[in-house]
Each structure stands twice: as C-alpha cells, then as structure tokens.
mmCIF file of C-alpha atoms and ligand atoms in Angstrom:
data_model
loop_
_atom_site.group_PDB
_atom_site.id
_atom_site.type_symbol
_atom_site.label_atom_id
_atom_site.label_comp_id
_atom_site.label_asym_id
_atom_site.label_seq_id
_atom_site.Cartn_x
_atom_site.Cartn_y
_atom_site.Cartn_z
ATOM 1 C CA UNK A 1 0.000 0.000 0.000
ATOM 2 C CA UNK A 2 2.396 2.431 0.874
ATOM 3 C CA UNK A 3 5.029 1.430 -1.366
ATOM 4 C CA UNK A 4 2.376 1.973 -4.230
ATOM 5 C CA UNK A 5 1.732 5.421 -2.865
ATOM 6 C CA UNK A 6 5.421 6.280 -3.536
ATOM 7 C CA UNK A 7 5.607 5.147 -6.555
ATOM 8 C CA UNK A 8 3.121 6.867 -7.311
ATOM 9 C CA UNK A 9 4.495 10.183 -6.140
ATOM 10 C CA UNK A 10 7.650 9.715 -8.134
ATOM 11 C CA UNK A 11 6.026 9.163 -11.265
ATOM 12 C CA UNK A 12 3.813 12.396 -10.636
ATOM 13 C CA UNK A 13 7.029 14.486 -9.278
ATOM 14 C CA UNK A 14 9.027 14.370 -12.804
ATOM 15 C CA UNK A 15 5.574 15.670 -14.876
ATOM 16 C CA UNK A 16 4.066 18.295 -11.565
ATOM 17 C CA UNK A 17 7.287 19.866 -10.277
ATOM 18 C CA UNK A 18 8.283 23.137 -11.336
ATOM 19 C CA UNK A 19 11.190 25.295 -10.008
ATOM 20 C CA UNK A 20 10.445 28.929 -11.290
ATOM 21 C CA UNK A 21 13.114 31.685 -10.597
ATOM 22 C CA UNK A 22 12.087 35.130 -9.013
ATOM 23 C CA UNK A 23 11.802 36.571 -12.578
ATOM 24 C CA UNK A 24 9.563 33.454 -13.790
ATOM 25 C CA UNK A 25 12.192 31.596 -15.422
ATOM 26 C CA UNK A 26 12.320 27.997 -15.193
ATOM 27 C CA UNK A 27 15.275 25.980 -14.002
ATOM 28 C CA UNK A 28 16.688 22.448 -15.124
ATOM 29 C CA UNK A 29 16.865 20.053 -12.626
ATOM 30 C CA UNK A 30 18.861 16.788 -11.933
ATOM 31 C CA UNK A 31 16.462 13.968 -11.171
ATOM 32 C CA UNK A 32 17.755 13.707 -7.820
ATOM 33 C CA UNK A 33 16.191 16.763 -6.926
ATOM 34 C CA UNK A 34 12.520 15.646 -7.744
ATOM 35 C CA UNK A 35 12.425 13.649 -4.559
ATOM 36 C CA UNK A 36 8.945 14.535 -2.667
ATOM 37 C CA UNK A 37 7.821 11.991 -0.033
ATOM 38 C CA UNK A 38 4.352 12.825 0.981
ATOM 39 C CA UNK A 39 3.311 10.377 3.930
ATOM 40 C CA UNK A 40 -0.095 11.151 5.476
ATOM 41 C CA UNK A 41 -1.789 9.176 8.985
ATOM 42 C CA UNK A 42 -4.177 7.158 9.162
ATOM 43 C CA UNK A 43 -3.447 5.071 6.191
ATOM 44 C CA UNK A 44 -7.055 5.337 4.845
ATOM 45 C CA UNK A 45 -8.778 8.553 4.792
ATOM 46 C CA UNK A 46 -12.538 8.779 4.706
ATOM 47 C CA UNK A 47 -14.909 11.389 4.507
ATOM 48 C CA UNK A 48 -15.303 12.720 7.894
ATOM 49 C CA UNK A 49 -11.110 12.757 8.536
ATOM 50 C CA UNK A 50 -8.838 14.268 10.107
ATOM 51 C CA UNK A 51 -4.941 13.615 8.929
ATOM 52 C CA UNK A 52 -1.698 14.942 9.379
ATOM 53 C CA UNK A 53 0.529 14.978 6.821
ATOM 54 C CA UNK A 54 4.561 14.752 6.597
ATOM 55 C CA UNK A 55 6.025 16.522 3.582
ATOM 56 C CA UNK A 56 9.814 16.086 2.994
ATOM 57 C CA UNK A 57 11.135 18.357 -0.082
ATOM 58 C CA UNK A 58 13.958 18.086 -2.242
ATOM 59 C CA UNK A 59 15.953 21.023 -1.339
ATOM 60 C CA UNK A 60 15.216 22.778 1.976
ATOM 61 C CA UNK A 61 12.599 25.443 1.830
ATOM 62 C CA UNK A 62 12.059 28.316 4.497
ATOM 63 C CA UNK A 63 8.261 27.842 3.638
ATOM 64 C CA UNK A 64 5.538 25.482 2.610
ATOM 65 C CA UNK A 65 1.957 25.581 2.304
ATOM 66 C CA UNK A 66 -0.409 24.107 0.379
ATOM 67 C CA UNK A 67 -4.617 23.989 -0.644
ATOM 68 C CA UNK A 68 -6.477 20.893 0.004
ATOM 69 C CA UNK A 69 -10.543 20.713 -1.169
ATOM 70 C CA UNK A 70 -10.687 24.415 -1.157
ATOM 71 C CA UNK A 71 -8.524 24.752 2.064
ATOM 72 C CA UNK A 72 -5.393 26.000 3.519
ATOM 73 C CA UNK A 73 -2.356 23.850 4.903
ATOM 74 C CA UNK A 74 -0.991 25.141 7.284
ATOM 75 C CA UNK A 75 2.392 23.424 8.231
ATOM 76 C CA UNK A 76 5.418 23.152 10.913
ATOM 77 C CA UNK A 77 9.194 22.652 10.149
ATOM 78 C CA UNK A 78 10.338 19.647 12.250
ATOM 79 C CA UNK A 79 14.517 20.333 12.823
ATOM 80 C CA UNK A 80 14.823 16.484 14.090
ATOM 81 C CA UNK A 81 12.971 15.019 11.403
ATOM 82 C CA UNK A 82 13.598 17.268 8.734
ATOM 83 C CA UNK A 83 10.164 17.221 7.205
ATOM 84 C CA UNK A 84 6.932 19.226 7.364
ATOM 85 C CA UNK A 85 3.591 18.215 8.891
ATOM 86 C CA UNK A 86 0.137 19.574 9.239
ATOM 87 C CA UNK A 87 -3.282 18.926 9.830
ATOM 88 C CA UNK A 88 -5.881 18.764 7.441
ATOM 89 C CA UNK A 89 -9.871 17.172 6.940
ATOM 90 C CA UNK A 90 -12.206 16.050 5.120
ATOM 91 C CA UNK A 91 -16.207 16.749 5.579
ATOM 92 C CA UNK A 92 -18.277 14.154 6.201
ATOM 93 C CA UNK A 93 -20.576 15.163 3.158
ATOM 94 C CA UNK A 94 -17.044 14.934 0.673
ATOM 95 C CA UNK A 95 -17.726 11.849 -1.953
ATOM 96 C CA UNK A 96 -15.092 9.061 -2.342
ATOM 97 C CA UNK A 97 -12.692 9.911 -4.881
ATOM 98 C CA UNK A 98 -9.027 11.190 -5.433
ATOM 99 C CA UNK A 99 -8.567 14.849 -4.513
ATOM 100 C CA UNK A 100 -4.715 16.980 -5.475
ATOM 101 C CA UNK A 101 -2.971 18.080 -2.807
ATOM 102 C CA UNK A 102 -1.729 21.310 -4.198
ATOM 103 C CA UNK A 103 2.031 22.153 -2.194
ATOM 104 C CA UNK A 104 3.872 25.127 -2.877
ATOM 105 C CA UNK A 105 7.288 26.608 -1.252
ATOM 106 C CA UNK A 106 9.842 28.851 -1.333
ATOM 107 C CA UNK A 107 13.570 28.340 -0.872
ATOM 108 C CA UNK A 108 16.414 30.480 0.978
ATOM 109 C CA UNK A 109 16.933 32.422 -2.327
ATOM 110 C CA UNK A 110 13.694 32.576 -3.690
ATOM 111 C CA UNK A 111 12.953 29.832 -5.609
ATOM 112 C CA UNK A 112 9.296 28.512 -6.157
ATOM 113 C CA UNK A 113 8.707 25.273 -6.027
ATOM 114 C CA UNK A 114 5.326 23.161 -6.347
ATOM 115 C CA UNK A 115 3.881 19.973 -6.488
ATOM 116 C CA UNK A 116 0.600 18.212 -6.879
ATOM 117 C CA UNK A 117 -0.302 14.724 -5.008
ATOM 118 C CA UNK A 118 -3.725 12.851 -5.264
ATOM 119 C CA UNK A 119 -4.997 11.747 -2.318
ATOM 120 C CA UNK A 120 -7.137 8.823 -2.037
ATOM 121 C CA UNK A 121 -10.531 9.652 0.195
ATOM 122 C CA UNK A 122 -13.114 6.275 0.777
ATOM 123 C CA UNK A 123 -16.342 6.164 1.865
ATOM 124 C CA UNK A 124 -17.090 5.535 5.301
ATOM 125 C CA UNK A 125 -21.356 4.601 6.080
ATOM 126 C CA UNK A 126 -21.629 5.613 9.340
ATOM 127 C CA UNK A 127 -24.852 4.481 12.015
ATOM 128 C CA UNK A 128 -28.021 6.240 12.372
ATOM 129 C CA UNK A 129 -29.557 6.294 16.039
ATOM 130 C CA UNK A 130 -33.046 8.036 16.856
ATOM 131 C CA UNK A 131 -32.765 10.399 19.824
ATOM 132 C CA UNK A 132 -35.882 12.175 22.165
ATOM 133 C CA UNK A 133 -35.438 15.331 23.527
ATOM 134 C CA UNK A 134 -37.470 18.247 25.222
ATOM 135 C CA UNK A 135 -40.006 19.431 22.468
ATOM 136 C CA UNK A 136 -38.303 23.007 23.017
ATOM 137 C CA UNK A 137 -35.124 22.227 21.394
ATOM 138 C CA UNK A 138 -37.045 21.204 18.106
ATOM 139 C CA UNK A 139 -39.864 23.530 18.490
ATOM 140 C CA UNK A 140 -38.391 26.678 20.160
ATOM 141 C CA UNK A 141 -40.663 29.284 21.128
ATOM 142 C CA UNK A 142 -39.784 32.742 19.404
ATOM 143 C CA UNK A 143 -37.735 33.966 22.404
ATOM 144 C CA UNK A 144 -35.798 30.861 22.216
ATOM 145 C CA UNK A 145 -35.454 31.271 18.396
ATOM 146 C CA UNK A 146 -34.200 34.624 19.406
ATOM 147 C CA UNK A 147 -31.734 32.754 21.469
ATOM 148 C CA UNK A 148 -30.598 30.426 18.913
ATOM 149 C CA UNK A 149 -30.254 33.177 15.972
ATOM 150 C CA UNK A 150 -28.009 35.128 18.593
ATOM 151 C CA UNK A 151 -26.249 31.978 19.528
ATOM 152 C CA UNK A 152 -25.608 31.613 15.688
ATOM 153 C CA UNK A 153 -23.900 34.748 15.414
ATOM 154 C CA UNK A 154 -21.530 34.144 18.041
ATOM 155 C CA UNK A 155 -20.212 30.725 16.168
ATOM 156 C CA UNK A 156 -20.205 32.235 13.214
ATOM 157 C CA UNK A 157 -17.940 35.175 14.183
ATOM 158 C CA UNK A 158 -15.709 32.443 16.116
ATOM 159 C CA UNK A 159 -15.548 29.952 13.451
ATOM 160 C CA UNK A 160 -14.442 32.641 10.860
ATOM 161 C CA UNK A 161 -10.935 33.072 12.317
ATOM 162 C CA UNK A 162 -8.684 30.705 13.386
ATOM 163 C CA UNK A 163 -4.894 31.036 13.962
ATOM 164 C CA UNK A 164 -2.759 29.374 10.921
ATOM 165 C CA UNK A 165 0.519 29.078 13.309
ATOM 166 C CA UNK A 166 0.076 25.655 14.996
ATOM 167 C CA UNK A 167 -0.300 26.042 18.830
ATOM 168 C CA UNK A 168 -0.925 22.032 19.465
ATOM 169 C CA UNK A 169 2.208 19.809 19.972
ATOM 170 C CA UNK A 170 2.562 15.867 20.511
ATOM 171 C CA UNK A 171 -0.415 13.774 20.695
ATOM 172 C CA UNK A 172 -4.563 14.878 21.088
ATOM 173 C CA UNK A 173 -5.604 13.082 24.637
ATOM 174 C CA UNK A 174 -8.889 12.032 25.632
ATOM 175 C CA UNK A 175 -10.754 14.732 27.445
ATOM 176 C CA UNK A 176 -11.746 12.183 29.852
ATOM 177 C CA UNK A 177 -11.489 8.256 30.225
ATOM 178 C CA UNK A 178 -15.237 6.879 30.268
ATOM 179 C CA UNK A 179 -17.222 4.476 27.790
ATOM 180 C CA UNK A 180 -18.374 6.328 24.512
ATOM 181 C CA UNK A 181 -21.779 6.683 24.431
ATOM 182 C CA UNK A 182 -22.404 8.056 20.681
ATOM 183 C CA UNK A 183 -19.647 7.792 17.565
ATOM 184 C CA UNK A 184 -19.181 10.533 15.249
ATOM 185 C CA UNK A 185 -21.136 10.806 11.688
ATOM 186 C CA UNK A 186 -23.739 8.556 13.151
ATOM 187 C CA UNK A 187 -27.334 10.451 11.988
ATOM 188 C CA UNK A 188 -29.903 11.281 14.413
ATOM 189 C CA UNK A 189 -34.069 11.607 14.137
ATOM 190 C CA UNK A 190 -34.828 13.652 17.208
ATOM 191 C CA UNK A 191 -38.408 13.103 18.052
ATOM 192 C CA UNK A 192 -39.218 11.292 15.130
ATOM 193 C CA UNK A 193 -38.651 13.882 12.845
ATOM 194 C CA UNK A 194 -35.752 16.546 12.503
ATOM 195 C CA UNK A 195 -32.541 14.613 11.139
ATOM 196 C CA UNK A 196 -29.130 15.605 11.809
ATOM 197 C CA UNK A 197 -26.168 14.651 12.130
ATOM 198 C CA UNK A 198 -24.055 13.584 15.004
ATOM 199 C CA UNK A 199 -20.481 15.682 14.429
ATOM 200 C CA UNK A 200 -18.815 14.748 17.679
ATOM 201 C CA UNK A 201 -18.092 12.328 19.854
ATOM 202 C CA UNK A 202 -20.264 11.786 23.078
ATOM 203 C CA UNK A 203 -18.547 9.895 26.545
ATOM 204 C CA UNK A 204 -20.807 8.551 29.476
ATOM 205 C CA UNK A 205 -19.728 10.897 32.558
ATOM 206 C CA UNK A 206 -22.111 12.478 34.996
ATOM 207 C CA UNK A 207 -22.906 15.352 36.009
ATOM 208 C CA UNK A 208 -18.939 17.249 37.557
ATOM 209 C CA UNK A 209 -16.416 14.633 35.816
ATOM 210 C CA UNK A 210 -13.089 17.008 35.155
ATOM 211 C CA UNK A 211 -13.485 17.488 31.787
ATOM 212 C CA UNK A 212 -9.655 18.285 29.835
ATOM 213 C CA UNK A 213 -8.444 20.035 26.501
ATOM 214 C CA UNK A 214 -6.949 18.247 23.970
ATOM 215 C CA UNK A 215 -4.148 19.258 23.111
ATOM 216 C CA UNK A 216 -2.587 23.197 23.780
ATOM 217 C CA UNK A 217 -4.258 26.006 22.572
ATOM 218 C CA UNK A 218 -5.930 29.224 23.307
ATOM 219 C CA UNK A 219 -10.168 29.622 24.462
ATOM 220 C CA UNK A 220 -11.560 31.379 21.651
ATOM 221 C CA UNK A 221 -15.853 31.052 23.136
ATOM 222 C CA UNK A 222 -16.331 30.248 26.754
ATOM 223 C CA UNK A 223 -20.274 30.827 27.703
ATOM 224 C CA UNK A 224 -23.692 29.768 27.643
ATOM 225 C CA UNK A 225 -25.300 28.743 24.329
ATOM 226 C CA UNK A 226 -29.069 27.485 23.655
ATOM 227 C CA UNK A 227 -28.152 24.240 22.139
ATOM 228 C CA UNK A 228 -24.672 23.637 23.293
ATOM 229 C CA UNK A 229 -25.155 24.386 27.007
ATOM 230 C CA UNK A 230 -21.722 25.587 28.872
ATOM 231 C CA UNK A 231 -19.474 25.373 25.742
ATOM 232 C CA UNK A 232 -15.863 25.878 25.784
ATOM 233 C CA UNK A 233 -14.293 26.131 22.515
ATOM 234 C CA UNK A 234 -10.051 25.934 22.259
ATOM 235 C CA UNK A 235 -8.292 27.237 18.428
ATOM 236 C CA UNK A 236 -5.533 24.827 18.666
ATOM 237 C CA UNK A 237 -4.278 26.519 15.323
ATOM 238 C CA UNK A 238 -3.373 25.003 11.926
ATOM 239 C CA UNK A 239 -7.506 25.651 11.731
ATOM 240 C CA UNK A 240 -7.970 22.965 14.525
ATOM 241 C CA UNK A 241 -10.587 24.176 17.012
ATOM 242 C CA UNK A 242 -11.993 21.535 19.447
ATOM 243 C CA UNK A 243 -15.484 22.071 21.229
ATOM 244 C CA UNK A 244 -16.554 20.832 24.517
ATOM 245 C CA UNK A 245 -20.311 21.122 25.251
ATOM 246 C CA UNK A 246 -22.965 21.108 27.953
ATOM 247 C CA UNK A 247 -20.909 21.119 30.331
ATOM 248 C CA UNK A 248 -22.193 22.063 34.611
ATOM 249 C CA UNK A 249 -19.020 24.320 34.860
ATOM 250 C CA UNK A 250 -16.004 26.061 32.964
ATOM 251 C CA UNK A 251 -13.744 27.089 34.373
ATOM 252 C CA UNK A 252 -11.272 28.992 31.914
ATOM 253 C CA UNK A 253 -12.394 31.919 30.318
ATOM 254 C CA UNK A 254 -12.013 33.489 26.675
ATOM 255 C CA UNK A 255 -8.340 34.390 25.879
ATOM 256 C CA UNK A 256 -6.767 32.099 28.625
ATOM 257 C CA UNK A 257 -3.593 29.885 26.893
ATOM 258 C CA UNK A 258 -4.537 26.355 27.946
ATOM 259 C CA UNK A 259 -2.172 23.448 27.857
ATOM 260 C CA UNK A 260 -2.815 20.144 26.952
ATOM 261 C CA UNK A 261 -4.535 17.860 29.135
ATOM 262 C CA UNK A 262 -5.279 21.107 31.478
ATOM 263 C CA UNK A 263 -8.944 20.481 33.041
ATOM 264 C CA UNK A 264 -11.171 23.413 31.162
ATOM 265 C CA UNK A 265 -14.413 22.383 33.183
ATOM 266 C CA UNK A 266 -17.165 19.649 34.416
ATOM 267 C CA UNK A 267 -18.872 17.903 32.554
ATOM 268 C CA UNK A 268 -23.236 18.176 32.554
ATOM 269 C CA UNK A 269 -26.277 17.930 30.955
ATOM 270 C CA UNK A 270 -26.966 21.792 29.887
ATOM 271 C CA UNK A 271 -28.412 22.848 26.800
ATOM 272 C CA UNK A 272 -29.762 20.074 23.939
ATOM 273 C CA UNK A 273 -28.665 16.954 26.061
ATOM 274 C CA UNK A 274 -31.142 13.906 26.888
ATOM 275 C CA UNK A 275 -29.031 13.474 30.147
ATOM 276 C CA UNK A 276 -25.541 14.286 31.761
ATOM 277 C CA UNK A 277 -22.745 13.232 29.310
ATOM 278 C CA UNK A 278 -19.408 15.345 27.343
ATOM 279 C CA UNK A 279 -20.021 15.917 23.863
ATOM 280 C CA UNK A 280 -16.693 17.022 22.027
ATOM 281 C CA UNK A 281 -16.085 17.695 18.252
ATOM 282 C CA UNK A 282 -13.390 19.202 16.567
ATOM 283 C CA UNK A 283 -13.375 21.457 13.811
ATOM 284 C CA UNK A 284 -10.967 21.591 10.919
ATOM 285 C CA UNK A 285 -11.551 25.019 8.993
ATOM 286 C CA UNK A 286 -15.215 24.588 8.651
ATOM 287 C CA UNK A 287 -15.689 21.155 8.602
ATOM 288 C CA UNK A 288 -16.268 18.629 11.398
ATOM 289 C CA UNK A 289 -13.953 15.310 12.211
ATOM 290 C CA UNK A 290 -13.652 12.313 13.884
ATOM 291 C CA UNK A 291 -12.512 13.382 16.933
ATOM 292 C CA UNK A 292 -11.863 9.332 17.729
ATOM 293 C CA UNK A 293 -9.665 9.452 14.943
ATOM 294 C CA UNK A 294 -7.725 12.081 15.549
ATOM 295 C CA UNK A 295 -6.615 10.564 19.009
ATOM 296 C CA UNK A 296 -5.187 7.446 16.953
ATOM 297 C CA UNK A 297 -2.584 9.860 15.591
ATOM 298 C CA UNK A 298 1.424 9.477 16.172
ATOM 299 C CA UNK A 299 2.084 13.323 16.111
ATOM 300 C CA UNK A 300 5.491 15.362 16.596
HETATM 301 ZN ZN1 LIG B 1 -23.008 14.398 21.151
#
C-alpha cells in the first residue's frame, strides 16, 4: 500500500514539479532533486477525517503551504525530522474519490517550487440512532429562536478566524477516560422527525467529571449557548478548534492559553442533552472530524 503510494508520487514528481526563478524563469533540474515523499496518517482517509501529513522536499525550503478541497495547509518545520507536517480534513458530506494536494514553497533564495499529489478519500457509512429530547429544542418558542439566531452569530464570528501558526504539539488526549456513548457521523431523528447529524463524539460521565483540553491552545468562546449548554471552545491553530459542550461548569475563560490535558471544566447535561454526558467535536476550517480518529494519531 504504501510502497504503491510512492511510486506513485515519483512518477507524478518528474511531470508536476516546477522550479520557477524570481523573474519566472524555469530551471533544469537533476532527477535527484525531484524527490517529494508525501506520507499522510491514518493510512485510509474517509470522509469525515482528520490527517496529518509529513512533507519532505527536495531542497530545503524556508516555507511550505499548500490547498487541500478548497482549504489552507498550514504546516510546521520539524529540525529532528527534517520534514513538514500539518493537519488537514475532510467533511463528512465529501464523496469518495481522489482529490490533489496542491504544495507550494519557497527556498532560501527565492525559488518557487510546487507539487501536486492525489490523495485517495473512501467512503465511510456511518450508524443512524433516533434520539428524544425536550419538544423546546425542536420547536423553540420565538424567544428561544431569538436565542438560537443570537447563539448563531456568536459561532459564526468564532468559526471565521482561526490562527494558521500551529499552537498544538505531541499527541490529542482524551478529554476524559469513560465508555463512549455516541460515535461521530452517526445520523440522528430527534423526536421522530428533525434529522441531523451527530459531528462529535459523546462519553458517558455524569454530572462534575473534570473534563480536559486536547491538546494546547488558546479559548476562543467560553459561555452559555441554547443548544450547546456551557461550551468551551479551544483554536488549537493550523484551523484545529476543538469544542466541549454542555458542560455544569467552565472554568477557563475566553483568551486564557490552555495546555494540553489542562482540566477546562465539568462535565453536565446543559443545553440540547437527553441526560448528563461530554459531547466534544473538533473542527478543521469549517468542517467537522472524527474526533476518535484524531486521538489514533502518532504526532510530533
Ligand atoms: Zn453528542
């Protein structure tokens, strides 16, 4: 499997790499210098996850970035390793198919360089559960709808920035050790009737378990929401946000540097909840991912 991928990669480096000068020109190149290894975890990605990739270049650049399905990479220089890495996602609604991974960087003296990888996403059928809950969550009364509209606002303006310079480091941890109660992607008929989607991950803790952030990062939304309950949100940068909902208690506030595995609040049962439990999801520019999956990651 990997070997193929490779392959693969070497075949497309002689046709998609292109060195361009600072006045446009193009340079010749020996073939030893068309040596991109692209390695991304997990080995399969389906829609709904998150990866990190590894990028090793031919020459050393001072920067890389790169677009994936309409996206940003954002990515880190590892000294040790000498290669790249970054996080990226893919939305549960993406279809199966190959995608380019568009990378582009510049060296110490100004060279461009770019290359194009496809990357394999498969499609993963995820469960469907039916769900009751208080008739006011899916027929709000028009204060409540009040409520949720202003509630709406505040994501939005959230959601719309996130900090490109990567403020997680080494591994995502639990935010507590307890039995999963609901898998990500699985679709939900509340009452019968109004589908969704489930976009996080649910554990089975009652009410005041020490709830803890993933990974480092900085509170960008720490308040009460209609749906949500207590919700703490943490921009973990790259675009990674993680979201910890309907929770009894938080206890950090908006702007506070958190640090991985630092306890951010209790868990509860506030907001759209049939009962006490922690309901996480993380974010990846816009798009929601396994949050299961991204704990399975070997990360610098
Ligand atoms: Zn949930």
């Amino acid at each position: 499997m990997f070997k193929l991928r490779m392959l693969a990669g070497r075949r497309l480096a002689v046709c998609a790499l292109a060195i361009f000068g600072l006045n446009g020109s193009v340079f010749s190149q020996t073939s030893k210098a068309v040596h991109w290894k692209i390695r991304y975890q997990p080995k399969q990605i389906v829609n709904g996850s998150p990866f990190i990739l590894r990028v090793q270049t031919p020459a050393k650049l001072q920067s890389l970035s790169a677009t994936w399905l309409n996206h940003d990479v954002y990515f880190s220089w590892d000294a040790s390793g000498k290669y790249w890495f970054g996080i990226a996602g893919v939305g549960l609604s993406t279809a199966p198919g190959a995608y380019p991974l568009h990378l582009s960087g510049e060296s110490a003296n100004g060279n461009k360089v770019a290359f194009d990888q496809q990357i394999t996403v498969r499609h993963m059928k995820y469960p469907n559960t039916a769900v009751t809950v208080d008739k006011k969550f899916t027929e709000p009364s028009a204060t409540e709808l009040e409520e949720i509209q202003k509630d709406k606002a505040t994501k939005q303006e959230v959601f719309a920035q996130f900090t490109p310079t990567r403020a997680w480091s080494g591994d995502f941890q639990q935010p507590v050790i307890a039995r999963i109660s609901d898998v990500f992607g699985a679709t939900r008929t509340f009452n019968g009737k109004v589908q969704s989607t489930h976009e996080g991950l649910d554990f089975a803790v009652p009410t005041g378990t020490a709830i803890a952030a993933l990974n480092r990062g900085t509170v960008v939304l720490a308040r009460l929401l209609f749906f949500e309950g207590n919700c703490v949100m943490i921009d973990h940068g790259q675009g990674l946000l993680s979201l910890y909902l309907h929770l009894s208690k938080i206890e950090v506030k908006e702007g506070d540097m958190v640090s991985s595995g630092q306890e951010i609040g209790l868990s509860g049962g506030t907001g759209r909840a049939t009962g006490p439990h922690l309901h996480i999801a993380v974010r990846w520019q816009g798009v929601y991912v396994n949050p299961a999956t991204l704990f399975e990651l070997k990360l610098p």
